[in-house]
Coordinates of C-alpha atoms in Angstrom, one line a residue:
Chain A
X236 CA -81.9 60.7 44.1
X237 CA -78.5 59.9 42.8
X238 CA -76.0 61.4 45.2
X239 CA -72.3 61.3 44.4
X240 CA -70.1 59.4 46.8
X241 CA -66.4 60.4 46.4
X242 CA -64.0 57.6 45.9
X243 CA -60.9 56.6 43.9
X244 CA -61.8 53.3 42.2
X245 CA -61.4 52.4 38.5
X246 CA -65.1 53.1 38.0
X247 CA -64.8 56.5 39.7
X248 CA -61.8 57.4 37.4
X249 CA -63.5 56.4 34.2
X250 CA -64.6 59.0 31.7
X251 CA -68.3 60.0 32.3
X252 CA -69.0 59.2 28.6
X253 CA -67.9 55.6 29.1
X254 CA -70.2 55.3 32.1
X255 CA -73.2 56.8 30.3
X256 CA -72.7 54.7 27.2
X257 CA -71.9 51.6 29.3
X258 CA -75.2 52.1 31.2
X259 CA -77.2 52.5 28.0
X260 CA -75.6 49.3 26.7
X261 CA -76.3 47.5 29.9
X262 CA -79.9 48.5 29.9
X263 CA -80.4 47.4 26.3
X264 CA -78.8 44.0 27.3
X265 CA -81.1 43.8 30.3
X266 CA -84.1 44.1 28.0
X267 CA -82.9 41.5 25.6
X268 CA -82.3 39.0 28.4
X269 CA -85.0 36.4 28.4
X270 CA -83.6 33.3 30.1
X271 CA -82.1 32.3 33.4
X272 CA -78.6 32.1 31.9
X273 CA -78.8 35.7 30.5
X274 CA -80.1 37.1 33.8
X275 CA -77.4 35.3 35.6
X276 CA -74.9 37.0 33.3
X277 CA -76.4 40.4 33.9
X278 CA -76.2 39.8 37.7
X279 CA -72.6 38.7 37.4
X280 CA -71.7 41.9 35.4
X281 CA -73.4 44.1 38.0
X282 CA -71.7 42.3 40.9
X283 CA -68.3 42.8 39.1
X284 CA -68.9 46.5 38.6
X285 CA -70.1 47.0 42.2
X286 CA -67.0 45.2 43.4
X287 CA -64.7 47.4 41.2
X288 CA -66.5 50.6 42.4
X289 CA -65.7 49.7 46.1
X290 CA -69.2 51.0 46.9
X291 CA -70.9 49.2 49.7
X292 CA -74.0 47.1 48.6
X293 CA -75.8 48.6 51.7
X294 CA -75.6 52.1 50.2
X295 CA -77.0 51.0 46.9
X296 CA -79.9 49.2 48.5
X297 CA -80.6 52.2 50.7
X298 CA -81.0 54.3 47.6
X299 CA -83.6 51.9 46.4
X300 CA -85.9 52.6 49.3
X301 CA -88.0 55.4 47.8
X302 CA -88.7 53.2 44.7
X303 CA -89.7 50.2 46.7
X304 CA -93.4 50.8 46.2
X305 CA -93.1 51.0 42.4
X306 CA -91.1 47.7 42.4
X307 CA -93.5 45.9 44.6
X308 CA -96.5 47.1 42.6
X309 CA -95.0 46.0 39.3
X310 CA -94.1 42.6 40.7
X311 CA -97.7 42.3 42.1
X312 CA -99.2 43.1 38.7
X313 CA -97.0 40.6 36.9
X314 CA -97.6 38.0 39.5
X315 CA -101.4 37.9 39.2
X316 CA -102.2 39.1 35.8
X317 CA -100.0 36.9 33.6
X318 CA -101.9 34.5 31.5
X319 CA -100.8 30.9 32.0
X320 CA -101.9 27.3 32.1
X321 CA -100.4 26.0 35.3
X322 CA -102.7 27.6 37.9
X323 CA -101.5 27.3 41.5
X324 CA -104.6 28.8 43.1
X325 CA -107.3 31.4 42.3
X326 CA -109.0 33.8 44.6
X327 CA -111.7 35.9 43.1
X328 CA -110.1 37.3 39.9
X329 CA -106.6 37.0 41.1
X330 CA -105.0 33.9 39.5
X331 CA -101.5 32.8 40.5
X332 CA -99.8 30.8 37.7
X333 CA -96.3 29.3 37.3
X334 CA -95.8 31.6 34.4
X335 CA -96.8 34.6 36.5
X336 CA -94.3 33.8 39.1
X337 CA -91.6 33.5 36.4
X338 CA -92.5 36.8 34.8
X339 CA -92.8 38.6 38.1
X340 CA -89.4 37.2 39.1
X341 CA -87.8 38.4 35.9
X342 CA -89.5 41.8 36.1
X343 CA -88.3 42.3 39.6
X344 CA -84.7 41.3 38.8
X345 CA -84.7 43.5 35.7
X346 CA -86.0 46.6 37.7
X347 CA -83.7 46.1 40.6
X348 CA -80.7 45.7 38.3
X349 CA -81.7 48.6 36.2
X350 CA -82.0 50.9 39.2
X351 CA -78.8 49.6 40.7
X352 CA -77.0 50.2 37.5
X353 CA -78.1 53.8 37.3
X354 CA -77.2 54.4 40.9
X355 CA -73.8 53.0 40.2
X356 CA -73.3 55.7 37.6
X357 CA -74.6 58.6 39.7
X358 CA -72.8 57.4 42.9
X359 CA -69.4 57.3 41.2
X360 CA -69.7 60.4 38.9
X361 CA -69.9 64.0 40.1
X362 CA -73.0 65.6 38.6
X363 CA -70.8 68.2 36.7
X364 CA -68.9 65.4 35.0
X365 CA -72.1 63.8 34.0
X366 CA -73.5 66.8 32.3
X367 CA -70.1 67.4 30.6
X368 CA -70.2 63.8 29.3
X369 CA -73.8 64.3 28.2
X370 CA -72.9 67.5 26.3
X371 CA -70.1 65.8 24.5
X372 CA -72.2 62.8 23.6
X373 CA -75.1 65.0 22.3
X374 CA -72.7 67.1 20.3
X375 CA -73.7 65.5 16.9
X376 CA -77.2 66.9 17.5
X377 CA -75.8 70.4 16.9
X378 CA -76.1 69.6 13.2
X379 CA -79.8 69.6 13.5
X380 CA -79.7 72.9 15.4
X381 CA -80.4 71.3 18.8
X382 CA -79.1 73.7 21.5
X383 CA -76.8 71.2 23.1
X384 CA -74.7 73.6 25.1
X385 CA -77.6 75.5 26.4
X386 CA -79.3 72.2 27.3
X387 CA -76.2 71.1 29.2
X388 CA -75.8 74.4 30.9
X389 CA -79.4 74.3 32.1
X390 CA -78.8 70.8 33.4
X391 CA -75.6 71.8 35.2
X392 CA -77.3 74.8 36.8
X393 CA -80.3 72.7 37.9
X394 CA -78.0 70.0 39.4
X395 CA -75.7 72.6 40.9
X396 CA -78.6 74.2 42.8
X397 CA -80.2 71.1 44.1
X398 CA -77.9 70.9 47.2
X399 CA -78.2 74.6 47.7
X400 CA -82.0 74.5 47.7
X401 CA -82.0 71.4 49.9
X402 CA -79.8 73.3 52.4
X403 CA -81.9 76.4 52.1
X404 CA -85.1 74.3 52.7
X405 CA -83.4 72.8 55.8
X406 CA -82.5 76.2 57.1
X407 CA -85.9 77.7 56.6
X408 CA -87.6 74.6 58.1
X409 CA -85.4 74.9 61.2
X410 CA -86.1 78.5 61.5
X411 CA -89.8 78.0 61.3
X412 CA -89.6 75.1 63.7
X413 CA -87.8 77.4 66.1
X414 CA -91.0 79.5 66.0
X415 CA -93.0 76.5 66.8
X416 CA -94.1 75.3 63.3
X417 CA -95.1 71.7 63.2
X418 CA -94.5 69.7 60.1
X419 CA -94.9 66.2 61.5
X420 CA -98.4 66.0 62.9
X421 CA -101.9 66.8 61.8
X422 CA -104.1 65.8 58.9
X423 CA -102.8 65.9 55.3
X424 CA -104.6 69.3 54.8
X425 CA -102.9 70.7 57.9
X426 CA -99.5 69.4 56.9
X427 CA -99.9 70.9 53.5
X428 CA -100.8 74.3 55.0
X429 CA -97.9 74.0 57.4
X430 CA -95.6 74.1 54.3
X431 CA -96.6 77.6 53.3
X432 CA -94.1 79.3 55.8
X433 CA -91.4 77.2 54.1
X434 CA -92.4 77.5 50.4
X435 CA -92.9 81.3 50.3
X436 CA -89.4 82.1 51.6
X437 CA -87.9 79.3 49.5
X438 CA -89.4 80.6 46.3
X439 CA -88.4 84.1 47.0
X440 CA -84.8 83.1 47.7
X441 CA -84.8 80.9 44.5
X442 CA -85.8 83.8 42.4
X443 CA -83.2 86.0 44.1
X444 CA -80.5 83.4 43.5
X445 CA -81.5 83.1 39.8
X446 CA -81.3 86.8 39.4
X447 CA -77.9 87.0 41.0
X448 CA -76.6 84.1 38.9
X449 CA -77.8 85.8 35.7
X450 CA -76.1 89.0 36.7
X451 CA -72.9 87.2 37.6
X452 CA -72.9 85.3 34.3
X453 CA -73.5 88.4 32.4
X454 CA -70.7 90.3 34.1
X455 CA -68.4 87.5 33.2
X456 CA -69.4 87.9 29.6
X457 CA -71.2 84.6 29.2
X458 CA -72.5 84.3 25.7
X459 CA -73.4 80.7 25.2
X460 CA -71.2 77.9 24.0
X461 CA -69.6 79.4 20.9
X462 CA -65.8 79.4 21.1
X463 CA -65.8 78.3 24.7
X464 CA -62.9 76.2 25.9
X465 CA -63.0 73.8 28.8
X466 CA -60.9 73.6 31.9
X467 CA -61.2 69.8 32.2
X468 CA -61.0 68.2 28.7
X469 CA -62.4 64.7 28.6
X470 CA -60.0 62.2 27.2
X471 CA -60.8 58.5 26.7
X472 CA -58.2 56.3 28.4
X473 CA -57.3 52.7 27.9
X474 CA -59.6 51.7 30.7
X475 CA -62.5 53.4 29.0
X476 CA -61.9 51.5 25.7
X477 CA -61.7 48.3 27.6
X478 CA -64.8 49.1 29.6
X479 CA -66.8 49.8 26.5
X480 CA -65.5 46.7 24.8
X481 CA -66.5 44.7 27.8
X482 CA -70.1 46.2 27.7
X483 CA -70.4 45.4 24.0
X484 CA -69.3 41.9 24.6
X485 CA -71.9 41.5 27.3
X486 CA -74.5 42.8 25.0
X487 CA -73.4 40.4 22.2
X488 CA -73.5 37.5 24.6
X489 CA -77.1 38.3 25.7
X490 CA -78.2 38.6 22.1
X491 CA -76.5 35.4 21.3
X492 CA -78.2 33.7 24.2
X493 CA -81.6 35.1 23.1
X494 CA -81.1 34.0 19.5
X495 CA -80.2 30.4 20.5
X496 CA -83.1 30.4 23.0
X497 CA -81.0 29.5 26.0
Chain B
X257 CA -62.1 74.4 80.2
X258 CA -58.9 72.5 79.5
X259 CA -57.0 74.9 81.8
X260 CA -53.6 73.3 81.8
X261 CA -53.1 74.1 78.1
X262 CA -52.8 77.8 78.7
X263 CA -50.0 78.8 81.1
X264 CA -49.6 82.4 81.9
X265 CA -50.0 84.9 84.8
X266 CA -53.5 86.2 85.1
X267 CA -55.0 89.0 87.1
X268 CA -58.1 87.0 87.9
X269 CA -58.2 83.4 88.8
X270 CA -59.3 81.1 86.0
X271 CA -63.0 80.5 85.2
X272 CA -65.3 78.3 87.2
X273 CA -68.6 79.1 88.8
X274 CA -67.9 82.8 87.9
X275 CA -71.5 83.6 87.3
X276 CA -72.7 82.6 90.8
X277 CA -70.0 84.9 92.2
X278 CA -71.1 87.7 89.8
X279 CA -74.7 87.8 91.0
X280 CA -73.8 87.4 94.6
X281 CA -76.5 84.8 95.1
X282 CA -76.3 81.2 93.9
X283 CA -78.7 80.7 91.0
X284 CA -80.1 77.7 89.3
X285 CA -78.8 77.5 85.7
X286 CA -81.6 77.8 83.1
X287 CA -79.8 75.8 80.5
X288 CA -77.1 73.2 81.1
X289 CA -75.3 70.9 78.6
X290 CA -73.3 67.9 79.7
X291 CA -70.7 66.3 77.5
X292 CA -72.6 67.4 74.4
X293 CA -71.4 65.8 71.2
X294 CA -72.8 65.9 67.8
X295 CA -71.7 63.8 64.8
X296 CA -73.2 64.5 61.4
X297 CA -73.9 61.7 58.9
X298 CA -72.6 59.0 61.1
X299 CA -71.5 55.8 59.3
X300 CA -71.2 57.5 55.8
X301 CA -68.1 58.8 54.1
X302 CA -69.4 62.3 55.1
X303 CA -69.1 61.6 58.8
X304 CA -68.1 64.8 60.6
X305 CA -67.9 65.6 64.3
X306 CA -69.3 69.1 64.7
X307 CA -69.0 69.5 68.5
X308 CA -67.4 67.3 71.1
X309 CA -67.8 67.1 74.9
X310 CA -69.3 70.6 75.5
X311 CA -70.2 71.4 79.1
X312 CA -72.0 74.7 79.3
X313 CA -74.4 76.5 81.6
X314 CA -76.4 79.7 81.3
X315 CA -78.1 81.7 84.1
X316 CA -81.2 83.9 83.9
X317 CA -80.5 87.5 83.0
X318 CA -77.0 86.7 81.7
X319 CA -75.5 88.1 78.5
X320 CA -73.4 85.4 76.9
X321 CA -71.3 85.5 73.8
X322 CA -70.4 82.4 71.8
X323 CA -67.4 83.0 69.6
X324 CA -65.6 80.9 67.1
X325 CA -64.6 80.5 63.5
X326 CA -66.9 79.4 60.7
X327 CA -67.0 75.6 61.2
X328 CA -65.9 75.7 64.8
X329 CA -69.3 74.1 65.8
X330 CA -71.0 77.2 67.3
X331 CA -74.0 77.0 65.0
X332 CA -74.5 73.3 65.7
X333 CA -74.1 74.0 69.4
X334 CA -76.9 76.6 69.6
X335 CA -79.3 74.4 67.6
X336 CA -79.1 71.9 70.5
X337 CA -80.2 74.4 73.1
X338 CA -83.8 74.5 71.7
X339 CA -83.9 70.9 70.7
X340 CA -83.7 71.3 67.0
X341 CA -80.8 68.9 66.9
X342 CA -80.6 65.8 69.0
X343 CA -77.2 65.2 70.6
X344 CA -75.3 62.1 69.5
X345 CA -74.0 61.9 73.0
X346 CA -74.6 63.9 76.2
X347 CA -77.7 65.8 77.4
X348 CA -79.2 69.3 77.3
X349 CA -81.2 70.3 80.5
X350 CA -83.7 73.1 80.6
X351 CA -84.3 74.1 84.3
X352 CA -82.9 70.7 85.2
X353 CA -85.1 68.7 82.9
X354 CA -83.8 66.7 79.9
X355 CA -85.3 68.5 76.9
X356 CA -85.6 65.3 74.9
X357 CA -87.5 63.7 77.8
X358 CA -90.8 63.6 75.9
X359 CA -91.9 64.9 72.5
X360 CA -94.3 67.4 73.9
X361 CA -91.6 68.8 76.2
X362 CA -89.2 69.1 73.3
X363 CA -91.8 71.0 71.3
X364 CA -92.6 73.3 74.3
X365 CA -88.9 74.1 74.7
X366 CA -89.0 75.9 71.3
X367 CA -91.1 78.6 73.0
X368 CA -88.9 78.8 76.1
X369 CA -85.6 79.0 74.2
X370 CA -86.0 81.4 71.2
X371 CA -83.6 81.0 68.4
X372 CA -82.9 83.6 65.8
X373 CA -81.0 82.2 62.9
X374 CA -78.5 84.0 60.7
X375 CA -80.2 86.4 58.2
X376 CA -83.6 85.8 59.8
X377 CA -85.3 88.1 57.3
X378 CA -85.2 85.3 54.7
X379 CA -87.8 83.5 56.8
X380 CA -90.5 86.2 56.6
X381 CA -93.5 84.9 54.7
X382 CA -96.8 86.5 55.8
X383 CA -98.7 89.2 54.1
X384 CA -98.3 91.8 56.9
X385 CA -95.6 92.4 59.5
X386 CA -98.3 91.9 62.2
X387 CA -99.2 88.4 61.0
X388 CA -95.6 87.4 60.7
X389 CA -94.7 88.4 64.2
X390 CA -97.9 86.6 65.4
X391 CA -96.7 83.3 63.8
X392 CA -94.8 82.1 66.9
X393 CA -97.5 83.0 69.4
X394 CA -100.1 81.5 67.1
X395 CA -98.2 78.2 67.2
X396 CA -98.3 78.4 71.0
X397 CA -102.1 78.2 70.7
X398 CA -102.7 81.4 72.7
X399 CA -105.9 83.3 72.7
X400 CA -106.3 86.1 70.0
X401 CA -106.2 88.8 72.7
X402 CA -102.9 87.4 74.2
X403 CA -101.4 87.1 70.7
X404 CA -102.3 90.7 70.0
X405 CA -100.8 91.8 73.3
X406 CA -97.6 89.9 72.6
X407 CA -97.3 91.3 69.1
X408 CA -97.7 94.8 70.5
X409 CA -95.0 94.2 73.2
X410 CA -92.6 92.6 70.6
X411 CA -93.2 95.6 68.3
X412 CA -92.3 97.9 71.2
X413 CA -89.1 96.0 72.0
X414 CA -88.1 96.0 68.3
X415 CA -89.0 99.7 67.9
X416 CA -91.6 99.0 65.2
X417 CA -94.4 101.6 65.0
X418 CA -98.0 100.8 64.4
X419 CA -98.1 101.9 60.7
X420 CA -95.3 99.5 59.9
X421 CA -97.2 96.5 61.3
X422 CA -99.7 96.7 58.4
X423 CA -97.1 96.7 55.7
X424 CA -95.9 93.7 53.8
X425 CA -92.6 92.5 55.2
X426 CA -91.2 92.4 51.7
X427 CA -91.5 96.2 51.3
X428 CA -89.3 97.0 54.3
X429 CA -85.6 98.0 54.3
X430 CA -83.0 95.4 55.3
X431 CA -82.6 96.7 58.8
X432 CA -86.4 96.8 59.4
X433 CA -86.8 93.3 58.1
X434 CA -84.2 92.0 60.5
X435 CA -85.9 93.7 63.4
X436 CA -89.3 92.3 62.3
X437 CA -87.8 88.8 62.2
X438 CA -86.2 89.2 65.7
X439 CA -89.5 90.5 67.0
X440 CA -91.2 87.4 65.7
X441 CA -89.1 85.4 68.1
X442 CA -89.3 87.9 71.0
X443 CA -93.2 87.6 70.7
X444 CA -93.0 84.1 72.1
X445 CA -91.4 85.7 75.1
X446 CA -88.7 83.0 75.6
X447 CA -86.6 82.9 78.8
X448 CA -83.5 82.4 76.7
X449 CA -83.0 84.3 73.5
X450 CA -80.3 83.0 71.2
X451 CA -79.2 85.0 68.2
X452 CA -76.8 83.9 65.5
X453 CA -74.9 86.9 64.3
X454 CA -77.9 89.2 64.5
X455 CA -76.0 92.2 63.1
X456 CA -74.3 90.5 60.1
X457 CA -74.5 92.6 57.0
X458 CA -76.2 95.6 58.6
X459 CA -75.1 99.2 58.4
X460 CA -73.8 100.8 61.7
X461 CA -77.1 102.5 62.5
X462 CA -79.2 99.4 62.1
X463 CA -76.6 97.5 64.0
X464 CA -76.8 99.7 67.0
X465 CA -80.6 99.6 66.9
X466 CA -80.7 95.8 66.8
X467 CA -78.3 95.6 69.8
X468 CA -80.5 98.1 71.7
X469 CA -83.6 96.0 71.0
X470 CA -81.9 92.9 72.4
X471 CA -80.7 94.8 75.5
X472 CA -84.2 96.1 76.0
X473 CA -85.7 92.6 75.8
X474 CA -83.1 91.3 78.3
X475 CA -83.9 94.0 80.9
X476 CA -87.7 93.8 80.7
X477 CA -87.8 90.0 80.7
X478 CA -84.7 89.2 82.8
X479 CA -84.0 86.9 79.9
X480 CA -80.7 85.1 79.2
X481 CA -79.2 86.3 75.9
X482 CA -76.8 84.0 74.0
X483 CA -75.2 85.8 71.2
X484 CA -73.2 84.1 68.5
X485 CA -70.6 86.3 66.9
X486 CA -67.2 86.2 65.4
X487 CA -66.4 89.7 66.5
X488 CA -64.4 89.8 69.7
X489 CA -64.9 93.5 69.9
X490 CA -68.7 93.1 70.2
X491 CA -68.3 90.4 72.7
X492 CA -65.9 92.4 74.9
X493 CA -68.3 95.3 75.0
X494 CA -71.5 93.5 76.0
X495 CA -70.9 90.0 77.4
X496 CA -70.9 88.9 81.0
X497 CA -69.2 85.7 79.9
X498 CA -67.6 84.6 76.7
X499 CA -67.4 81.0 75.3
X500 CA -64.8 80.3 72.7
X501 CA -65.3 77.4 70.3
X502 CA -62.4 76.1 68.3
X503 CA -62.1 72.8 66.3
X504 CA -65.5 71.6 67.6
X505 CA -64.5 72.0 71.3
X506 CA -65.3 74.6 73.9
X507 CA -61.7 75.8 74.4
X508 CA -62.0 78.9 76.6
X509 CA -64.7 80.3 78.8
X510 CA -65.1 83.0 81.4
X511 CA -65.6 86.8 81.9
X512 CA -64.1 89.0 79.2
X513 CA -61.2 89.8 81.5
X514 CA -60.5 86.1 82.0
X515 CA -60.8 85.2 78.3
X516 CA -58.5 88.0 77.2
X517 CA -55.8 86.7 79.5
X518 CA -55.4 84.3 76.7
X519 CA -55.1 86.9 73.9
X520 CA -52.2 85.0 72.3
X521 CA -54.1 81.7 72.1
X522 CA -57.1 83.5 70.7
X523 CA -54.9 85.0 68.0
X524 CA -53.5 81.6 67.3
X525 CA -57.0 80.4 66.7
X526 CA -57.4 83.1 64.1
X527 CA -59.8 85.2 66.1
X528 CA -59.5 89.0 66.0
X529 CA -59.0 90.3 69.5
X530 CA -59.9 93.9 70.5
X531 CA -57.5 96.6 69.5
X532 CA -56.5 97.4 73.1
X533 CA -55.7 93.8 73.7
X534 CA -53.6 93.7 70.5
X535 CA -51.6 96.7 71.6
X536 CA -51.1 95.3 75.1
X537 CA -49.8 92.1 73.5
X538 CA -47.4 93.9 71.3
X539 CA -46.1 96.0 74.2
X540 CA -45.5 93.0 76.3
X541 CA -43.7 91.4 73.4
X542 CA -41.4 94.4 73.3
X543 CA -40.6 93.8 77.0
X544 CA -43.0 96.2 78.8
X545 CA -44.4 94.7 81.9
X546 CA -48.2 95.0 81.7
X547 CA -50.9 93.0 83.6
X548 CA -52.7 90.4 81.5
X549 CA -56.4 90.5 80.6
X550 CA -56.4 94.1 79.4
X551 CA -59.0 94.5 76.7
X552 CA -60.7 97.9 76.8
X553 CA -59.1 101.2 75.9
X554 CA -59.8 102.5 79.3
X555 CA -58.0 99.6 81.1
X556 CA -55.0 100.0 78.8
X557 CA -54.8 103.7 79.3
X558 CA -54.9 103.3 83.1
X559 CA -52.3 100.5 83.1
X560 CA -50.0 102.7 80.9
X561 CA -50.5 105.8 83.1
X562 CA -49.8 103.7 86.2
X563 CA -46.5 102.5 84.7
X564 CA -45.5 106.0 83.9
X565 CA -46.4 107.2 87.4
X566 CA -44.4 104.2 88.9
X567 CA -41.3 105.2 86.8
X568 CA -41.5 108.6 88.5
X569 CA -42.1 110.5 85.3
X570 CA -45.5 111.9 86.1

């Protein structure tokens, strides 16, 4: 989930911190939204950001596929289990009400926009930049002895090795397929068993890699975050300030809409 | 071959149906590819053409070398030969039949065309060497007796003794692991054995042993060996024919003598040609008249002695 697609749009060039904070603000706004007007506003904002990012809508929708089941399930629950007076029809215990349709619709819109918003961030930000931004944002937590640097380093390493492990899995699977292994047919039990020839070598190589990485870090005198300088220092630009201001304005607008009950 | 691109005098006429001539009798090719093209991640920003318009054929009993740089497309190419990758365009024929004709046929091709990946020892997973070698034959759904027979044969080809078969593959030395992994593919007794850099990272002794194992398999089974390598020296020594990949195309093909007629082009592609060919190239640059296509020390020596004799100095 959340692959990076290289590009050169305003959104791509933004500081990762802006994108993280912007996303948080957007999600808060999404949860304060209660009316058609505020949902419309959220949709407008999302469309604008997608437009600015030059990502294709198709790509964002494609990423949604694995989550389709969750979305449908949530919508289904809301559709039939919302209390309401205007009953459209009732089959056994399932009661469809106007209120249910409304809640389900809102829930669906909220989920889809939330996922799309998160994808927008991961699609336009390299994983390393994201963890960098996260580390900087969490910096104040150092005061309460939270190991921010170590936490960020663990995240970078995990992220860094996802593609490597995926590639490795592919390679091992191909090699076992070349020896006639079959991962596609058979019962669930058989398919689970068929994975052993992949998992054993994968774990062995993961441990080997971890060992090698530890040795490599040690021999470069890695000793944690203290006194460490960065190659790419994050600097907030004018576009970042404008972007954050815009997000805050959107949040203010949704709150205002909720307060006035529009 | 895009022949016109490489002018130059050559001792031997440019490649063609050289293999048929070599054996004296016309043979049916065992594997043929026609206009093979593969494009990764089509329709995304990561789109990448790995191979383009490759026409290739291999005959039983032949020893072929596929040579090229990292990223030249050779690894993608070999994964088409046993049906692991499906061509974006073009076809792969095994004994004249399209290997993607039916799902069952594609699956059965895996046993006819054995593929040993780079660093195959990283795929060992069983508790004992014997079980690991038996993995392929077991997937072929053979009888236990036949599986055992094949494991024994494969162990012989790979020079693994009985005591070793009961050990855990993770307790072996690097060279032994490599030979066990190769034996695991040989145990399926494929008619075509493809190996991707089978000697990479091995010490000279293990290297020689692996090469001997492969040669033993070729002779007993009359199998076609397709070896991927970036060492021209290795290729010159063993291959009946050489295929050179460059920038996702099959640029050169033919017997070693034919291919080394193009020593300069090979160097321009960044491939290291054998020492003798390098020396011949330098001498020709300095104005000495030498025939093209010299690539072994013996040939170079003879050519030089001949020149000396011709000049009346002998």
